[in-house]
């Protein structure tokens, strides 16, 4: 949780610095703050789901420390490096996108699309981050390796919604390009250049 607090502090400091310097419009600051906060919340829930909620649901009646002892006795682990590292990478990418968005003239639409793309990538990232822990629980307790806690569903729903929004935005942009594209018979005759 301390890493999350550091990420929030860095994000807020970047927003204050850019806003003070007059480089970022209030709308841009809002997109960066909301986008980074959503990615941070997603990553936090993913880590808690992988390391706490799912193990408790996979072994009902066992405490987390008992589950860790059982895993250790079976020569297994929840793979905390993957479980924390992959979601943390998402937060780092969100912070980089925020800094880039504040310091460049990127359109707010494009910036928001970047955050949506990060959220859409959450489900495959979660699968990779949770795979080792799920297999260890399956091997230790002779159960299926899929999630046993329902708290992965908000993650998948968020990723699916973000993916739909990215697809709609892409389709809308493509339609806009098609509607505003010059037609073959719409060109004006060129005037000869003066000699």
PDB file of C-alpha atoms in Angstrom:
ATOM      1  CA  UNK A   1       0.000   0.000   0.000  1.00  0.00           C
ATOM      2  CA  UNK A   2       3.004   2.291   0.569  1.00  0.00           C
ATOM      3  CA  UNK A   3       3.903   2.034  -3.110  1.00  0.00           C
ATOM      4  CA  UNK A   4       0.378   3.169  -3.970  1.00  0.00           C
ATOM      5  CA  UNK A   5       0.738   6.182  -1.697  1.00  0.00           C
ATOM      6  CA  UNK A   6       4.047   7.081  -3.382  1.00  0.00           C
ATOM      7  CA  UNK A   7       2.368   6.820  -6.792  1.00  0.00           C
ATOM      8  CA  UNK A   8      -0.447   9.133  -5.675  1.00  0.00           C
ATOM      9  CA  UNK A   9       2.081  11.635  -4.285  1.00  0.00           C
ATOM     10  CA  UNK A  10       4.101  11.611  -7.529  1.00  0.00           C
ATOM     11  CA  UNK A  11       0.939  12.033  -9.598  1.00  0.00           C
ATOM     12  CA  UNK A  12      -0.296  14.945  -7.475  1.00  0.00           C
ATOM     13  CA  UNK A  13       3.132  16.640  -7.525  1.00  0.00           C
ATOM     14  CA  UNK A  14       3.307  16.332 -11.315  1.00  0.00           C
ATOM     15  CA  UNK A  15      -0.176  17.786 -11.681  1.00  0.00           C
ATOM     16  CA  UNK A  16       0.636  20.712  -9.337  1.00  0.00           C
ATOM     17  CA  UNK A  17       3.919  21.475 -11.101  1.00  0.00           C
ATOM     18  CA  UNK A  18       2.379  21.397 -14.563  1.00  0.00           C
ATOM     19  CA  UNK A  19      -0.626  23.450 -13.473  1.00  0.00           C
ATOM     20  CA  UNK A  20       1.555  26.077 -11.761  1.00  0.00           C
ATOM     21  CA  UNK A  21       3.709  26.409 -14.844  1.00  0.00           C
ATOM     22  CA  UNK A  22       0.591  27.059 -16.914  1.00  0.00           C
ATOM     23  CA  UNK A  23       1.395  24.140 -19.197  1.00  0.00           C
ATOM     24  CA  UNK A  24      -1.728  22.071 -18.514  1.00  0.00           C
ATOM     25  CA  UNK A  25      -5.369  23.001 -18.875  1.00  0.00           C
ATOM     26  CA  UNK A  26      -7.690  22.037 -15.995  1.00  0.00           C
ATOM     27  CA  UNK A  27      -9.381  19.434 -18.234  1.00  0.00           C
ATOM     28  CA  UNK A  28      -6.033  17.797 -18.959  1.00  0.00           C
ATOM     29  CA  UNK A  29      -5.218  17.709 -15.240  1.00  0.00           C
ATOM     30  CA  UNK A  30      -8.606  16.083 -14.567  1.00  0.00           C
ATOM     31  CA  UNK A  31      -8.029  13.411 -17.246  1.00  0.00           C
ATOM     32  CA  UNK A  32      -4.592  12.605 -15.799  1.00  0.00           C
ATOM     33  CA  UNK A  33      -5.819  12.481 -12.197  1.00  0.00           C
ATOM     34  CA  UNK A  34      -8.903  10.380 -12.969  1.00  0.00           C
ATOM     35  CA  UNK A  35      -7.075   8.073 -15.396  1.00  0.00           C
ATOM     36  CA  UNK A  36      -4.129   7.448 -13.096  1.00  0.00           C
ATOM     37  CA  UNK A  37      -6.427   6.965 -10.088  1.00  0.00           C
ATOM     38  CA  UNK A  38      -8.479   4.364 -11.981  1.00  0.00           C
ATOM     39  CA  UNK A  39      -5.361   2.447 -13.005  1.00  0.00           C
ATOM     40  CA  UNK A  40      -4.034   2.634  -9.415  1.00  0.00           C
ATOM     41  CA  UNK A  41      -7.366   1.370  -8.003  1.00  0.00           C
ATOM     42  CA  UNK A  42      -7.429  -1.440 -10.580  1.00  0.00           C
ATOM     43  CA  UNK A  43      -3.865  -2.488  -9.733  1.00  0.00           C
ATOM     44  CA  UNK A  44      -4.534  -2.371  -5.986  1.00  0.00           C
ATOM     45  CA  UNK A  45      -7.638  -4.551  -6.253  1.00  0.00           C
ATOM     46  CA  UNK A  46      -5.752  -6.980  -8.511  1.00  0.00           C
ATOM     47  CA  UNK A  47      -2.935  -7.403  -5.958  1.00  0.00           C
ATOM     48  CA  UNK A  48      -5.371  -7.812  -3.038  1.00  0.00           C
ATOM     49  CA  UNK A  49      -7.424 -10.299  -5.079  1.00  0.00           C
ATOM     50  CA  UNK A  50      -4.388 -12.409  -6.001  1.00  0.00           C
ATOM     51  CA  UNK A  51      -2.623 -12.404  -2.631  1.00  0.00           C
ATOM     52  CA  UNK A  52      -5.519 -12.215  -0.139  1.00  0.00           C
ATOM     53  CA  UNK A  53      -9.095 -12.603  -1.381  1.00  0.00           C
ATOM     54  CA  UNK A  54      -8.642 -15.503  -3.794  1.00  0.00           C
ATOM     55  CA  UNK A  55      -6.486 -17.637  -1.463  1.00  0.00           C
ATOM     56  CA  UNK A  56      -9.048 -17.166   1.338  1.00  0.00           C
ATOM     57  CA  UNK A  57     -11.874 -18.156  -1.028  1.00  0.00           C
ATOM     58  CA  UNK A  58      -9.890 -21.123  -2.372  1.00  0.00           C
ATOM     59  CA  UNK A  59      -9.311 -22.529   1.130  1.00  0.00           C
ATOM     60  CA  UNK A  60     -12.401 -21.631   3.169  1.00  0.00           C
ATOM     61  CA  UNK A  61     -11.910 -21.861   6.915  1.00  0.00           C
ATOM     62  CA  UNK A  62      -8.135 -21.351   6.663  1.00  0.00           C
ATOM     63  CA  UNK A  63      -6.433 -18.125   7.686  1.00  0.00           C
ATOM     64  CA  UNK A  64      -3.989 -16.437   5.346  1.00  0.00           C
ATOM     65  CA  UNK A  65      -1.034 -17.493   7.501  1.00  0.00           C
ATOM     66  CA  UNK A  66      -2.285 -21.111   7.477  1.00  0.00           C
ATOM     67  CA  UNK A  67      -2.612 -20.956   3.687  1.00  0.00           C
ATOM     68  CA  UNK A  68       0.983 -19.718   3.415  1.00  0.00           C
ATOM     69  CA  UNK A  69       2.133 -22.590   5.655  1.00  0.00           C
ATOM     70  CA  UNK A  70       0.206 -25.087   3.514  1.00  0.00           C
ATOM     71  CA  UNK A  71       1.754 -23.648   0.339  1.00  0.00           C
ATOM     72  CA  UNK A  72       5.231 -23.758   1.836  1.00  0.00           C
ATOM     73  CA  UNK A  73       4.745 -27.393   2.930  1.00  0.00           C
ATOM     74  CA  UNK A  74       3.704 -28.244  -0.649  1.00  0.00           C
ATOM     75  CA  UNK A  75       6.739 -26.354  -2.003  1.00  0.00           C
ATOM     76  CA  UNK A  76       4.439 -23.765  -3.613  1.00  0.00           C
ATOM     77  CA  UNK A  77       4.057 -19.999  -3.433  1.00  0.00           C
ATOM     78  CA  UNK A  78       1.627 -17.243  -4.433  1.00  0.00           C
ATOM     79  CA  UNK A  79       4.330 -15.806  -6.736  1.00  0.00           C
ATOM     80  CA  UNK A  80       4.286 -12.371  -5.097  1.00  0.00           C
ATOM     81  CA  UNK A  81       6.871 -10.926  -7.499  1.00  0.00           C
ATOM     82  CA  UNK A  82       4.520 -11.441 -10.452  1.00  0.00           C
ATOM     83  CA  UNK A  83       1.404 -10.656  -8.421  1.00  0.00           C
ATOM     84  CA  UNK A  84       2.782  -7.253  -7.390  1.00  0.00           C
ATOM     85  CA  UNK A  85       5.178  -6.529 -10.254  1.00  0.00           C
ATOM     86  CA  UNK A  86       2.753  -6.683 -13.176  1.00  0.00           C
ATOM     87  CA  UNK A  87       0.072  -4.430 -11.622  1.00  0.00           C
ATOM     88  CA  UNK A  88       2.834  -2.047 -10.507  1.00  0.00           C
ATOM     89  CA  UNK A  89       4.029  -1.861 -14.109  1.00  0.00           C
ATOM     90  CA  UNK A  90       0.525  -0.696 -15.063  1.00  0.00           C
ATOM     91  CA  UNK A  91       0.694   2.074 -12.458  1.00  0.00           C
ATOM     92  CA  UNK A  92       4.142   3.124 -13.694  1.00  0.00           C
ATOM     93  CA  UNK A  93       2.830   3.280 -17.274  1.00  0.00           C
ATOM     94  CA  UNK A  94      -0.117   5.402 -16.074  1.00  0.00           C
ATOM     95  CA  UNK A  95       2.282   7.795 -14.318  1.00  0.00           C
ATOM     96  CA  UNK A  96       4.473   8.019 -17.427  1.00  0.00           C
ATOM     97  CA  UNK A  97       1.397   8.717 -19.537  1.00  0.00           C
ATOM     98  CA  UNK A  98       0.345  11.399 -17.058  1.00  0.00           C
ATOM     99  CA  UNK A  99       3.725  13.141 -17.119  1.00  0.00           C
ATOM    100  CA  UNK A 100       3.802  12.948 -20.923  1.00  0.00           C
ATOM    101  CA  UNK A 101       0.239  14.237 -21.132  1.00  0.00           C
ATOM    102  CA  UNK A 102       0.990  17.194 -18.864  1.00  0.00           C
ATOM    103  CA  UNK A 103       4.182  18.194 -20.643  1.00  0.00           C
ATOM    104  CA  UNK A 104       3.023  17.742 -24.239  1.00  0.00           C
ATOM    105  CA  UNK A 105       0.243  19.127 -26.385  1.00  0.00           C
ATOM    106  CA  UNK A 106      -1.478  15.764 -26.656  1.00  0.00           C
ATOM    107  CA  UNK A 107      -5.225  16.086 -27.163  1.00  0.00           C
ATOM    108  CA  UNK A 108      -7.325  15.191 -24.115  1.00  0.00           C
ATOM    109  CA  UNK A 109      -9.168  12.615 -26.264  1.00  0.00           C
ATOM    110  CA  UNK A 110      -5.885  10.847 -27.052  1.00  0.00           C
ATOM    111  CA  UNK A 111      -4.788  11.039 -23.413  1.00  0.00           C
ATOM    112  CA  UNK A 112      -8.087   9.536 -22.213  1.00  0.00           C
ATOM    113  CA  UNK A 113      -7.753   6.830 -24.864  1.00  0.00           C
ATOM    114  CA  UNK A 114      -4.319   5.959 -23.454  1.00  0.00           C
ATOM    115  CA  UNK A 115      -5.769   5.411 -19.982  1.00  0.00           C
ATOM    116  CA  UNK A 116      -8.636   3.356 -21.423  1.00  0.00           C
ATOM    117  CA  UNK A 117      -6.109   1.204 -23.285  1.00  0.00           C
ATOM    118  CA  UNK A 118      -4.232   0.573 -20.016  1.00  0.00           C
ATOM    119  CA  UNK A 119      -7.472  -0.468 -18.312  1.00  0.00           C
ATOM    120  CA  UNK A 120      -8.431  -2.653 -21.278  1.00  0.00           C
ATOM    121  CA  UNK A 121      -5.071  -4.426 -20.963  1.00  0.00           C
ATOM    122  CA  UNK A 122      -5.879  -5.167 -17.319  1.00  0.00           C
ATOM    123  CA  UNK A 123      -7.529  -8.548 -17.891  1.00  0.00           C
ATOM    124  CA  UNK A 124      -4.610 -10.136 -19.793  1.00  0.00           C
ATOM    125  CA  UNK A 125      -2.184  -8.573 -17.302  1.00  0.00           C
ATOM    126  CA  UNK A 126      -4.245  -9.953 -14.406  1.00  0.00           C
ATOM    127  CA  UNK A 127      -4.213 -13.417 -15.995  1.00  0.00           C
ATOM    128  CA  UNK A 128      -0.405 -13.379 -16.170  1.00  0.00           C
ATOM    129  CA  UNK A 129      -0.040 -11.916 -12.661  1.00  0.00           C
ATOM    130  CA  UNK A 130      -2.419 -14.426 -11.068  1.00  0.00           C
ATOM    131  CA  UNK A 131      -1.461 -17.556 -13.008  1.00  0.00           C
ATOM    132  CA  UNK A 132       1.320 -18.707 -10.661  1.00  0.00           C
ATOM    133  CA  UNK A 133      -0.738 -18.113  -7.528  1.00  0.00           C
ATOM    134  CA  UNK A 134      -3.759 -19.920  -8.987  1.00  0.00           C
ATOM    135  CA  UNK A 135      -1.679 -22.941  -9.990  1.00  0.00           C
ATOM    136  CA  UNK A 136      -0.021 -23.076  -6.569  1.00  0.00           C
ATOM    137  CA  UNK A 137      -3.403 -23.043  -4.836  1.00  0.00           C
ATOM    138  CA  UNK A 138      -4.662 -25.731  -7.241  1.00  0.00           C
ATOM    139  CA  UNK A 139      -1.650 -27.976  -6.619  1.00  0.00           C
ATOM    140  CA  UNK A 140      -1.772 -27.487  -2.851  1.00  0.00           C
ATOM    141  CA  UNK A 141      -5.509 -27.985  -2.289  1.00  0.00           C
ATOM    142  CA  UNK A 142      -6.328 -30.170  -5.333  1.00  0.00           C
ATOM    143  CA  UNK A 143      -8.821 -27.650  -6.704  1.00  0.00           C
ATOM    144  CA  UNK A 144      -9.250 -25.812  -9.991  1.00  0.00           C
ATOM    145  CA  UNK A 145      -6.777 -23.066 -10.816  1.00  0.00           C
ATOM    146  CA  UNK A 146      -9.445 -20.487 -11.753  1.00  0.00           C
ATOM    147  CA  UNK A 147     -10.446 -17.663  -9.412  1.00  0.00           C
ATOM    148  CA  UNK A 148     -12.518 -18.725  -6.413  1.00  0.00           C
ATOM    149  CA  UNK A 149     -13.199 -15.184  -5.195  1.00  0.00           C
ATOM    150  CA  UNK A 150     -15.750 -13.098  -7.134  1.00  0.00           C
ATOM    151  CA  UNK A 151     -13.611  -9.965  -6.761  1.00  0.00           C
ATOM    152  CA  UNK A 152     -11.903 -10.560 -10.084  1.00  0.00           C
ATOM    153  CA  UNK A 153     -15.186  -9.805 -11.873  1.00  0.00           C
ATOM    154  CA  UNK A 154     -15.065  -6.026 -11.250  1.00  0.00           C
ATOM    155  CA  UNK A 155     -11.598  -6.088 -12.829  1.00  0.00           C
ATOM    156  CA  UNK A 156     -12.803  -7.982 -15.898  1.00  0.00           C
ATOM    157  CA  UNK A 157     -15.901  -5.774 -16.205  1.00  0.00           C
ATOM    158  CA  UNK A 158     -13.755  -2.637 -16.068  1.00  0.00           C
ATOM    159  CA  UNK A 159     -11.413  -4.003 -18.734  1.00  0.00           C
ATOM    160  CA  UNK A 160     -14.340  -5.016 -20.952  1.00  0.00           C
ATOM    161  CA  UNK A 161     -15.972  -1.585 -20.607  1.00  0.00           C
ATOM    162  CA  UNK A 162     -12.668   0.133 -21.402  1.00  0.00           C
ATOM    163  CA  UNK A 163     -12.197  -2.119 -24.439  1.00  0.00           C
ATOM    164  CA  UNK A 164     -15.692  -1.244 -25.709  1.00  0.00           C
ATOM    165  CA  UNK A 165     -14.985   2.472 -25.228  1.00  0.00           C
ATOM    166  CA  UNK A 166     -11.671   2.183 -27.092  1.00  0.00           C
ATOM    167  CA  UNK A 167     -13.424   0.344 -29.947  1.00  0.00           C
ATOM    168  CA  UNK A 168     -16.225   2.933 -30.076  1.00  0.00           C
ATOM    169  CA  UNK A 169     -13.728   5.794 -30.031  1.00  0.00           C
ATOM    170  CA  UNK A 170     -11.738   4.160 -32.815  1.00  0.00           C
ATOM    171  CA  UNK A 171     -14.890   3.560 -34.884  1.00  0.00           C
ATOM    172  CA  UNK A 172     -16.011   7.142 -34.283  1.00  0.00           C
ATOM    173  CA  UNK A 173     -12.649   8.520 -35.364  1.00  0.00           C
ATOM    174  CA  UNK A 174     -12.662   6.314 -38.468  1.00  0.00           C
ATOM    175  CA  UNK A 175     -16.187   7.459 -39.352  1.00  0.00           C
ATOM    176  CA  UNK A 176     -15.111  11.064 -38.898  1.00  0.00           C
ATOM    177  CA  UNK A 177     -12.183  10.538 -41.265  1.00  0.00           C
ATOM    178  CA  UNK A 178     -14.426   8.870 -43.839  1.00  0.00           C
ATOM    179  CA  UNK A 179     -17.040  11.638 -43.687  1.00  0.00           C
ATOM    180  CA  UNK A 180     -14.440  14.398 -44.004  1.00  0.00           C
ATOM    181  CA  UNK A 181     -12.261  12.702 -46.624  1.00  0.00           C
ATOM    182  CA  UNK A 182     -12.062  14.571 -49.932  1.00  0.00           C
ATOM    183  CA  UNK A 183     -14.007  12.877 -52.713  1.00  0.00           C
ATOM    184  CA  UNK A 184     -12.525  12.241 -56.152  1.00  0.00           C
ATOM    185  CA  UNK A 185     -14.779  14.772 -57.939  1.00  0.00           C
ATOM    186  CA  UNK A 186     -14.593  17.432 -55.212  1.00  0.00           C
ATOM    187  CA  UNK A 187     -11.243  18.966 -56.106  1.00  0.00           C
ATOM    188  CA  UNK A 188     -11.051  22.530 -57.279  1.00  0.00           C
ATOM    189  CA  UNK A 189      -9.065  23.247 -60.385  1.00  0.00           C
ATOM    190  CA  UNK A 190      -5.653  24.525 -59.601  1.00  0.00           C
ATOM    191  CA  UNK A 191      -4.747  27.972 -60.805  1.00  0.00           C
ATOM    192  CA  UNK A 192      -1.527  28.284 -62.706  1.00  0.00           C
ATOM    193  CA  UNK A 193       1.241  29.769 -60.671  1.00  0.00           C
ATOM    194  CA  UNK A 194       2.456  33.219 -61.779  1.00  0.00           C
ATOM    195  CA  UNK A 195       5.746  33.193 -63.616  1.00  0.00           C
TER     196      UNK A 195
END
